[in-house]
Tab-separated table of C-alpha atoms in Angstrom:
chain	number	residue	atom	x	y	z
G	1	MET	CA	71.383	81.063	24.778
G	2	PRO	CA	70.684	79.406	28.136
G	3	TYR	CA	69.834	81.153	31.399
G	4	GLY	CA	71.120	79.969	34.758
G	5	TYR	CA	70.025	80.271	38.374
G	6	LEU	CA	71.323	79.201	41.765
G	7	LEU	CA	68.465	78.298	44.120
G	8	PRO	CA	68.610	77.036	47.707
G	9	HIS	CA	66.332	74.225	48.747
G	10	PRO	CA	65.335	74.530	52.423
G	11	PRO	CA	62.119	72.476	52.858
G	12	LEU	CA	60.955	75.106	55.396
G	13	ILE	CA	60.412	77.513	52.536
G	14	ILE	CA	57.308	75.493	51.518
G	15	PRO	CA	54.295	76.771	53.533
G	16	GLY	CA	52.938	73.273	54.179
G	17	VAL	CA	56.333	72.339	55.660
G	18	GLY	CA	57.580	75.560	57.270
G	19	LYS	CA	54.231	76.483	58.845
G	20	GLY	CA	55.254	80.028	59.680
G	21	ASN	CA	59.061	79.647	59.268
G	22	GLU	CA	59.228	80.122	55.514
G	23	ILE	CA	62.343	82.375	55.279
G	24	PRO	CA	60.554	85.322	53.628
G	25	ASP	CA	63.480	87.045	51.827
G	26	THR	CA	64.627	83.805	50.186
G	27	ARG	CA	61.030	82.967	49.310
G	28	LEU	CA	60.659	86.355	47.595
G	29	ALA	CA	63.849	85.786	45.601
G	30	MET	CA	62.607	82.345	44.503
G	31	GLN	CA	59.339	83.964	43.349
G	32	GLN	CA	61.316	86.551	41.371
G	33	ILE	CA	63.233	83.770	39.629
G	34	ALA	CA	60.036	81.872	38.842
G	35	ALA	CA	58.562	85.001	37.242
G	36	ALA	CA	61.705	85.520	35.156
G	37	ILE	CA	61.675	81.900	33.961
G	38	LYS	CA	58.045	82.257	32.950
G	39	GLU	CA	59.025	85.200	30.735
G	40	GLN	CA	61.898	83.189	29.212
G	41	ALA	CA	59.501	80.348	28.319
G	42	PRO	CA	62.141	77.644	28.165
G	43	HIS	CA	61.515	74.497	26.159
G	44	THR	CA	63.267	72.462	28.885
G	45	LEU	CA	64.421	72.961	32.454
G	46	VAL	CA	67.701	71.300	33.360
G	47	ILE	CA	67.771	70.885	37.143
G	48	ILE	CA	70.974	69.864	38.925
G	49	SER	CA	70.408	68.360	42.381
G	50	PRO	CA	72.886	67.178	45.039
G	51	HIS	CA	70.184	64.938	46.525
G	52	SER	CA	69.604	62.687	43.559
G	53	ILE	CA	71.672	59.523	43.204
G	54	LEU	CA	75.360	60.448	43.393
G	55	TYR	CA	78.299	58.429	42.072
G	56	GLU	CA	81.962	59.154	42.699
G	57	ASP	CA	82.989	58.842	39.035
G	58	TYR	CA	79.773	59.250	37.021
G	59	PHE	CA	77.229	61.973	36.228
G	60	HIS	CA	73.822	60.342	36.549
G	61	ILE	CA	71.131	61.649	34.235
G	62	ALA	CA	67.685	60.395	35.240
G	63	PRO	CA	66.294	58.106	32.520
G	64	GLY	CA	62.702	57.526	31.505
G	65	ARG	CA	59.824	59.711	30.393
G	66	GLN	CA	58.349	61.026	33.636
G	67	ALA	CA	58.778	61.087	37.414
G	68	SER	CA	56.875	62.145	40.499
G	69	GLY	CA	57.663	63.114	44.046
G	70	ASN	CA	56.210	64.747	47.164
G	71	PHE	CA	57.228	66.225	50.491
G	72	GLY	CA	56.212	63.167	52.479
G	73	ALA	CA	59.661	63.076	54.090
G	74	PHE	CA	58.811	66.473	55.577
G	75	ASN	CA	55.275	65.594	56.755
G	76	ALA	CA	53.594	67.167	53.739
G	77	LYS	CA	52.787	64.212	51.479
G	78	ASN	CA	49.890	66.117	49.971
G	79	ILE	CA	52.304	68.543	48.227
G	80	GLY	CA	53.940	66.979	45.181
G	81	PHE	CA	54.462	67.091	41.440
G	82	SER	CA	54.659	64.910	38.365
G	83	VAL	CA	56.840	66.038	35.487
G	84	GLU	CA	57.665	64.906	31.991
G	85	TYR	CA	61.309	64.212	31.216
G	86	ASP	CA	62.897	65.544	28.037
G	87	SER	CA	64.285	62.081	27.318
G	88	ASP	CA	65.765	63.018	23.930
G	89	LEU	CA	67.806	65.805	25.489
G	90	ALA	CA	68.802	63.672	28.465
G	91	GLU	CA	70.131	60.958	26.136
G	92	LEU	CA	72.002	63.428	23.955
G	93	ILE	CA	73.605	65.102	27.016
G	94	GLY	CA	74.924	61.696	28.071
G	95	ASP	CA	76.212	60.939	24.562
G	96	THR	CA	77.850	64.382	24.315
G	97	ALA	CA	79.537	63.878	27.677
G	98	GLN	CA	80.828	60.442	26.676
G	99	ARG	CA	82.365	61.912	23.542
G	100	ALA	CA	84.079	64.485	25.764
G	101	LEU	CA	85.436	61.578	27.883
G	102	LEU	CA	83.157	62.413	30.770
G	103	PRO	CA	81.388	59.366	32.283
G	104	ALA	CA	77.684	60.190	32.211
G	105	GLY	CA	74.312	58.691	31.363
G	106	GLY	CA	71.241	57.000	32.719
G	107	LEU	CA	72.822	53.877	34.195
G	108	GLY	CA	72.462	53.029	37.869
G	109	GLU	CA	69.064	54.556	38.522
G	110	ARG	CA	68.169	53.925	42.183
G	111	GLN	CA	65.870	56.807	43.073
G	112	ARG	CA	62.939	57.278	40.740
G	113	GLU	CA	61.124	59.743	42.992
G	114	LEU	CA	61.920	63.421	42.684
G	115	ASP	CA	64.038	64.619	45.605
G	116	HIS	CA	63.509	67.902	47.455
G	117	GLY	CA	66.363	69.498	45.516
G	118	ILE	CA	64.112	69.126	42.460
G	119	LEU	CA	60.734	69.608	44.121
G	120	ILE	CA	61.435	72.983	45.746
G	121	PRO	CA	62.266	74.805	42.476
G	122	LEU	CA	59.252	73.119	40.855
G	123	TYR	CA	56.995	74.375	43.653
G	124	PHE	CA	57.740	78.018	42.871
G	125	LEU	CA	57.551	77.517	39.137
G	126	ALA	CA	54.213	75.734	39.382
G	127	GLU	CA	52.775	78.789	41.145
G	128	VAL	CA	53.174	80.867	37.980
G	129	MET	CA	53.393	78.566	34.960
G	130	ALA	CA	52.747	75.141	33.504
G	131	LEU	CA	55.824	73.037	34.155
G	132	PRO	CA	57.859	72.316	31.009
G	133	PRO	CA	59.724	69.012	30.529
G	134	ILE	CA	62.844	68.659	32.676
G	135	VAL	CA	66.214	66.928	32.633
G	136	ARG	CA	67.393	65.862	36.070
G	137	ILE	CA	71.158	65.628	36.578
G	138	SER	CA	73.138	64.576	39.639
G	139	LEU	CA	76.506	65.712	40.853
G	140	SER	CA	79.547	63.430	41.047
G	141	GLY	CA	82.829	63.112	42.905
G	142	LEU	CA	84.742	64.294	39.838
G	143	SER	CA	86.644	67.575	39.792
G	144	LEU	CA	85.125	71.052	39.588
G	145	THR	CA	86.603	71.368	36.115
G	146	ASP	CA	84.787	68.195	35.058
G	147	HIS	CA	81.518	69.652	36.434
G	148	TYR	CA	82.130	72.769	34.330
G	149	ARG	CA	82.761	70.588	31.279
G	150	MET	CA	79.575	68.667	32.032
G	151	GLY	CA	77.723	71.977	31.920
G	152	MET	CA	79.229	72.660	28.508
G	153	CYS	CA	77.853	69.321	27.313
G	154	ILE	CA	74.370	70.365	28.503
G	155	SER	CA	74.362	73.518	26.387
G	156	GLN	CA	75.953	71.742	23.400
G	157	ALA	CA	73.217	69.112	23.410
G	158	GLY	CA	70.545	71.786	23.825
G	159	ARG	CA	71.838	73.685	20.797
G	160	ALA	CA	71.933	70.505	18.723
G	161	LEU	CA	68.226	69.889	19.407
G	162	GLY	CA	67.218	73.528	19.154
G	163	ARG	CA	66.133	73.620	22.787
G	164	ARG	CA	65.817	76.918	24.683
G	165	LEU	CA	67.220	75.945	28.094
G	166	THR	CA	67.085	77.281	31.592
G	167	VAL	CA	69.568	75.581	33.917
G	168	LEU	CA	68.837	75.496	37.658
G	169	ALA	CA	71.532	74.645	40.187
G	170	SER	CA	69.697	73.557	43.325
G	171	GLY	CA	71.915	73.680	46.389
G	172	ASP	CA	72.724	75.298	49.698
G	173	MET	CA	75.913	76.898	50.881
G	174	SER	CA	77.661	76.084	54.179
G	175	HIS	CA	75.752	74.068	56.781
G	176	ARG	CA	78.183	75.207	59.495
G	177	LEU	CA	77.195	78.789	60.197
G	178	LYS	CA	75.836	78.321	63.756
G	179	GLU	CA	76.435	76.077	66.730
G	180	ASP	CA	72.806	74.966	66.675
G	181	GLY	CA	72.884	74.343	62.897
G	182	PRO	CA	72.854	70.855	61.364
G	183	TYR	CA	76.670	70.468	61.476
G	184	GLY	CA	77.542	72.916	64.243
G	185	TYR	CA	79.760	75.962	63.718
G	186	HIS	CA	83.075	76.114	61.863
G	187	PRO	CA	84.831	79.391	60.974
G	188	ILE	CA	85.303	78.031	57.455
G	189	GLY	CA	81.482	78.167	57.017
G	190	PRO	CA	81.045	81.934	56.860
G	191	GLU	CA	84.415	82.281	55.125
G	192	PHE	CA	83.295	79.931	52.348
G	193	ASP	CA	79.924	81.623	51.902
G	194	GLY	CA	81.536	85.056	51.843
G	195	PHE	CA	83.962	83.997	49.119
G	196	VAL	CA	81.199	82.454	46.988
G	197	LYS	CA	79.068	85.617	47.342
G	198	LYS	CA	82.027	87.754	46.305
G	199	CYS	CA	82.726	85.591	43.234
G	200	ILE	CA	79.100	85.742	42.168
G	201	GLN	CA	78.922	89.523	42.586
G	202	GLU	CA	82.065	89.862	40.455
G	203	ALA	CA	81.072	87.139	37.950
G	204	ASP	CA	84.354	85.447	38.856
G	205	THR	CA	83.944	81.887	37.605
G	206	GLU	CA	87.689	81.250	37.858
G	207	GLY	CA	87.578	82.135	41.524
G	208	LEU	CA	84.811	79.611	42.156
G	209	LEU	CA	86.787	76.931	40.365
G	210	SER	CA	89.805	77.643	42.538
G	211	ILE	CA	87.982	76.500	45.717
G	212	SER	CA	89.678	73.439	47.107
G	213	HIS	CA	87.872	70.238	47.979
G	214	LYS	CA	89.171	70.585	51.544
G	215	LEU	CA	87.557	74.021	51.919
G	216	SER	CA	84.190	72.970	50.507
G	217	GLU	CA	84.190	69.817	52.648
G	218	GLN	CA	84.946	71.770	55.831
G	219	ALA	CA	82.144	74.172	54.941
G	220	ALA	CA	79.740	71.207	54.525
G	221	GLU	CA	78.064	72.737	51.458
G	222	CYS	CA	75.978	71.090	48.753
G	223	GLY	CA	75.723	73.848	46.152
G	224	LEU	CA	79.184	74.519	44.695
G	225	ARG	CA	79.436	71.722	42.131
G	226	GLY	CA	75.905	72.377	40.847
G	227	LEU	CA	76.754	76.093	40.543
G	228	ILE	CA	79.896	75.219	38.584
G	229	MET	CA	77.973	72.869	36.255
G	230	MET	CA	75.375	75.555	35.623
G	231	LEU	CA	78.111	78.086	34.792
G	232	GLY	CA	79.628	75.569	32.395
G	233	ALA	CA	76.318	75.625	30.503
G	234	LEU	CA	76.905	79.354	29.987
G	235	ASP	CA	80.458	78.878	28.688
G	236	GLY	CA	81.114	80.735	25.458
G	237	TYR	CA	79.121	83.749	26.567
G	238	ARG	CA	79.902	86.807	28.660
G	239	VAL	CA	78.075	86.193	31.914
G	240	GLU	CA	76.433	88.821	34.064
G	241	SER	CA	75.431	87.735	37.544
G	242	ARG	CA	73.099	89.150	40.168
G	243	LEU	CA	73.020	88.071	43.800
G	244	LEU	CA	69.356	88.250	44.772
G	245	CYS	CA	69.438	87.111	48.372
G	246	TYR	CA	71.613	85.541	51.040
G	247	GLU	CA	70.579	84.558	54.551
G	248	GLY	CA	71.344	81.860	57.072
G	249	PRO	CA	68.759	81.925	59.864
G	250	TYR	CA	69.061	78.245	60.726
G	251	GLY	CA	72.820	77.755	60.377
G	252	VAL	CA	72.690	76.993	56.645
G	253	GLY	CA	73.567	79.519	53.929
G	254	TYR	CA	70.706	80.111	51.482
G	255	LEU	CA	72.063	81.934	48.436
G	256	THR	CA	69.863	82.859	45.492
G	257	ALA	CA	71.398	84.292	42.314
G	258	ALA	CA	70.667	84.819	38.637
G	259	PHE	CA	73.084	84.523	35.696
G	260	TYR	CA	72.537	85.963	32.242
G	261	ALA	CA	74.546	85.305	29.080
G	262	ASP	CA	74.411	88.482	27.028
G	263	GLN	CA	76.910	88.024	24.184
G	264	GLU	CA	79.346	85.493	22.799
G	265	SER	CA	82.775	85.289	24.408
G	266	PRO	CA	85.791	82.926	24.181
G	267	SER	CA	85.462	79.705	26.118
G	268	LEU	CA	86.911	79.761	29.611
G	269	LEU	CA	87.902	76.087	29.493
G	270	PRO	CA	91.490	76.496	28.150
G	271	THR	CA	92.215	78.957	30.978
G	272	LEU	CA	90.765	76.573	33.565
G	273	LEU	CA	92.758	73.614	32.269
G	274	ALA	CA	95.968	75.658	32.231
G	275	ALA	CA	95.397	76.759	35.821
G	276	LYS	CA	94.763	73.166	36.879
G	277	ASN	CA	97.977	72.015	35.186
G	278	THR	CA	99.897	74.831	36.859
G	279	ARG	CA	98.644	73.792	40.316
G	280	LEU	CA	99.613	70.170	39.714
G	281	SER	CA	103.027	71.208	38.409
G	282	GLN	CA	103.630	73.308	41.514
G	283	THR	CA	102.620	70.345	43.700
G	284	ARG	CA	105.110	68.110	41.862
G	285	GLN	CA	107.887	70.660	42.311
G	286	ALA	CA	107.172	70.862	46.059
G	287	GLU	CA	107.428	67.089	46.624
G	288	ASP	CA	110.089	65.897	49.021
G	289	ALA	CA	111.963	62.602	48.595
G	290	TYR	CA	109.225	60.611	50.350
G	291	THR	CA	106.267	61.727	48.258
G	292	ASN	CA	108.370	61.793	45.090
G	293	LEU	CA	109.267	58.143	45.609
G	294	ALA	CA	105.631	57.229	46.238
G	295	ARG	CA	104.516	59.027	43.063
G	296	LEU	CA	107.278	57.702	40.789
G	297	ASN	CA	106.720	54.149	42.008
G	298	THR	CA	102.942	54.376	41.598
G	299	GLU	CA	103.296	55.729	38.067
G	300	HIS	CA	105.847	53.040	37.166
G	301	PHE	CA	103.680	50.270	38.596
G	302	VAL	CA	100.467	51.409	36.896
G	303	GLN	CA	102.245	51.720	33.552
G	304	SER	CA	104.395	48.582	33.689
G	305	GLY	CA	103.036	46.305	36.403
G	306	ASN	CA	106.417	46.316	38.152
G	307	CYS	CA	107.826	48.198	41.111
G	308	LEU	CA	110.437	50.899	40.634
G	309	GLU	CA	114.102	50.233	41.185
G	310	LEU	CA	115.305	52.344	44.103
G	311	PRO	CA	116.744	55.662	42.908
G	312	GLN	CA	120.404	56.206	43.663
G	313	ASP	CA	119.998	59.653	45.229
G	314	LEU	CA	117.630	58.859	48.115
G	315	PRO	CA	118.353	60.561	51.459
G	316	ALA	CA	120.115	58.325	53.987
G	317	GLU	CA	117.179	58.191	56.405
G	318	LEU	CA	115.041	56.456	53.786
G	319	LEU	CA	117.560	53.642	53.545
G	320	ASN	CA	118.910	53.488	57.110
G	321	GLN	CA	115.723	53.804	59.192
G	322	LYS	CA	112.707	51.592	59.718
G	323	ALA	CA	109.150	52.718	60.493
G	324	GLY	CA	105.536	52.036	59.744
G	325	VAL	CA	104.414	54.007	56.712
G	326	PHE	CA	101.059	54.964	55.233
G	327	VAL	CA	100.779	56.134	51.631
G	328	SER	CA	97.689	58.184	50.718
G	329	ILE	CA	96.703	59.013	47.152
G	330	LYS	CA	94.128	61.668	46.292
G	331	LYS	CA	92.445	62.639	43.034
G	332	ASN	CA	90.991	66.134	42.782
G	333	GLY	CA	91.268	66.447	46.549
G	334	ARG	CA	89.359	63.210	47.251
G	335	LEU	CA	90.873	60.045	48.638
G	336	ARG	CA	91.722	57.544	45.878
G	337	GLY	CA	93.611	54.976	47.961
G	338	CYS	CA	95.354	54.601	51.307
G	339	ILE	CA	97.309	51.620	52.611
G	340	GLY	CA	99.996	51.375	55.273
G	341	THR	CA	101.822	49.422	57.906
G	342	ILE	CA	101.459	50.116	61.632
G	343	SER	CA	105.006	48.978	62.347
G	344	PRO	CA	107.934	48.284	59.967
G	345	ILE	CA	107.958	44.944	58.188
G	346	ARG	CA	110.575	45.713	55.529
G	347	GLU	CA	114.263	46.564	55.538
G	348	HIS	CA	113.858	50.349	55.445
G	349	ILE	CA	111.422	53.205	54.973
G	350	ALA	CA	111.978	53.336	51.207
G	351	ALA	CA	110.881	49.718	50.884
G	352	GLU	CA	107.761	50.440	52.962
G	353	ILE	CA	106.923	53.346	50.620
G	354	ILE	CA	107.485	51.172	47.532
G	355	GLU	CA	105.189	48.376	48.724
G	356	ASN	CA	102.516	50.547	50.306
G	357	SER	CA	102.217	52.877	47.336
G	358	ILE	CA	101.514	49.843	45.131
G	359	SER	CA	98.944	48.633	47.640
G	360	ALA	CA	97.272	52.055	47.859
G	361	ALA	CA	97.044	52.172	44.049
G	362	SER	CA	95.777	48.646	43.475
G	363	ARG	CA	94.717	46.841	46.669
G	364	ASP	CA	92.534	49.283	48.595
G	365	LEU	CA	89.217	47.444	48.484
G	366	ARG	CA	87.260	50.711	48.742
G	367	PHE	CA	88.363	51.728	45.263
G	368	ASP	CA	89.010	50.331	41.805
G	369	PRO	CA	92.692	50.052	40.869
G	370	ILE	CA	94.170	53.284	39.558
G	371	GLN	CA	94.322	53.533	35.775
G	372	GLU	CA	96.992	55.154	33.650
G	373	ASP	CA	94.768	58.022	32.485
G	374	GLU	CA	94.320	59.127	36.116
G	375	LEU	CA	97.976	59.542	36.955
G	376	ALA	CA	98.258	63.189	35.948
G	377	ASP	CA	95.522	64.143	38.419
G	378	LEU	CA	96.906	62.387	41.509
G	379	THR	CA	98.620	63.837	44.549
G	380	TYR	CA	100.399	61.911	47.305
G	381	SER	CA	101.222	62.082	50.971
G	382	VAL	CA	103.425	59.782	53.062
G	383	ASP	CA	102.948	59.393	56.805
G	384	VAL	CA	105.864	57.947	58.768
G	385	LEU	CA	104.690	56.557	62.102
G	386	SER	CA	106.484	56.632	65.437
G	387	PRO	CA	106.336	53.424	67.553
G	388	ALA	CA	102.926	53.020	69.128
G	389	GLU	CA	102.615	53.338	72.921
G	390	PRO	CA	99.752	52.072	75.142
G	391	ILE	CA	97.571	54.702	76.806
G	392	GLN	CA	95.025	54.488	79.590
G	393	GLY	CA	92.189	56.394	78.004
G	394	PRO	CA	90.896	59.017	75.517
G	395	GLU	CA	92.166	61.898	77.664
G	396	GLN	CA	95.688	61.052	76.469
G	397	LEU	CA	94.758	61.598	72.818
G	398	ASP	CA	94.749	64.693	70.635
G	399	VAL	CA	93.222	64.388	67.139
G	400	LEU	CA	95.733	66.833	65.680
G	401	ARG	CA	98.861	65.314	67.222
G	402	TYR	CA	98.231	61.608	67.760
G	403	GLY	CA	96.897	58.746	65.695
G	404	VAL	CA	95.074	55.980	67.511
G	405	ILE	CA	95.053	52.176	67.417
G	406	VAL	CA	91.994	50.422	68.866
G	407	SER	CA	92.458	46.692	69.624
G	408	HIS	CA	90.306	43.826	70.827
G	409	GLY	CA	91.915	40.382	70.600
G	410	HIS	CA	93.180	39.918	67.039
G	411	LYS	CA	91.051	42.847	65.777
G	412	ARG	CA	92.962	46.102	65.315
G	413	GLY	CA	91.909	49.389	63.764
G	414	LEU	CA	94.077	52.447	63.086
G	415	LEU	CA	93.289	56.062	62.312
G	416	LEU	CA	95.861	58.700	61.415
G	417	PRO	CA	95.871	62.104	63.092
G	418	HIS	CA	94.830	65.435	61.620
G	419	LEU	CA	92.257	64.096	59.175
G	420	GLU	CA	89.587	66.229	57.490
G	421	GLY	CA	86.217	65.755	59.146
G	422	VAL	CA	87.609	64.135	62.305
G	423	ASP	CA	87.353	66.876	64.902
G	424	THR	CA	87.055	65.048	68.230
G	425	VAL	CA	88.800	62.192	70.018
G	426	GLU	CA	85.447	60.397	70.272
G	427	GLN	CA	85.091	60.463	66.488
G	428	GLN	CA	88.652	59.274	66.077
G	429	ILE	CA	88.224	56.280	68.377
G	430	ASP	CA	84.832	55.393	66.924
G	431	ILE	CA	86.081	55.343	63.336
G	432	ALA	CA	89.148	53.252	64.242
G	433	ARG	CA	86.917	50.862	66.230
G	434	GLN	CA	84.527	50.439	63.282
G	435	LYS	CA	87.432	49.826	60.882
G	436	ALA	CA	88.510	46.940	63.117
G	437	GLY	CA	85.005	45.491	63.352
G	438	ILE	CA	84.913	46.010	67.117
G	439	SER	CA	81.401	46.536	68.453
G	440	PRO	CA	80.600	49.384	70.887
G	441	HIS	CA	79.967	46.809	73.649
G	442	GLU	CA	83.361	45.063	73.405
G	443	ASN	CA	86.222	46.089	75.629
G	444	TYR	CA	89.195	47.466	73.765
G	445	THR	CA	92.632	48.884	74.416
G	446	LEU	CA	94.076	52.082	73.032
G	447	GLU	CA	97.509	52.982	71.691
G	448	ARG	CA	98.711	56.254	70.317
G	449	PHE	CA	101.429	57.230	67.874
G	450	GLU	CA	102.768	60.384	66.268
G	451	VAL	CA	103.198	60.964	62.557
G	452	LYS	CA	105.594	62.927	60.387
G	453	ARG	CA	103.586	63.784	57.294
G	454	HIS	CA	105.270	64.348	53.949
G	455	THR	CA	103.206	66.068	51.238
């Protein structure tokens, strides 16, 4: 049966990098884990890193037979490692995932060198043992449930080859614990870390899988999906967990924990899938007429190639009023498409929703067109815009209340209000300006508008 560990990866923990700032408690916990892994004598280490190549819809498994890396990016080029890859296991994990309808494999390699998410665990292991072969796996933009399923594929492939595995999830918790931290302070930061600690102490995998994408994004973490994948590798066993250390001296949460599978237990996957379906069903039931129309039309268009005939029971305001409308589509909490009109160009709001939902699903150049097998995982929002009004300057904006339009000649960029990750007026203007292709040195005018958001 596999063993699993969650390890942080602050470069300062390496003496040649930290030079006196090595975070001693976390360092001790890492040494304890290295000693435990030495006793387990794994055939292969599977290391999951958020700093390897990351694709939105694909789990990248590093191909080849060996790789090297060093801490040159942290002014310690003399500290580095070369490792052998367990290429047979890596290939079988990819094949197993593909059979489970998870996109995974060794395509798209862009970063041959080992990243610090890999190097830091190796540093502590190399202090006490000869390094075994490794498999290096990246995260993806897919759902937490898919990361759990990917972990299941890791252990299934390991069993098929008779490998004794230890799975390491390399990642940090929130980067928003202090004002002088890398992303500043956000109250969600300590809240997120506290919840993850509680779930680990209670071995509550379901609780970890209930964390929303919005919450993890606000916390600015890089460890949750790796933790979930590692726990998926322990699926089918009763898991005992032990929180070894947690500290955040530099505004980043460093959480170190061990997970042991002690006896066989029913798979958690059916429960997780049922909970996911329940959440989506509740979202569907809560739709108003605006979002319901956007969803029904998108589903009809993706399945048939045609737009939906207007339902007979639409509220009067959808047929009697005109307004600019943006339709946003998300998959597993991540944007999947967003297209809209600044001002009305069709006969009523319903027609704007019909056309813009098709555009969001098939014409947003940032994404591939939505496919039929994705429809069950999508959620929708519809923003109805008030008429835009000119303003004199940024002081008349509020990122929560007003959207902004930045214009220079024929170039025009729009940003909606109350968006995740947009916390200041300066950010709001800058993003809208960049969307329009307006350089920082060009003069521009500002307009603002309000939005009624339907979710």
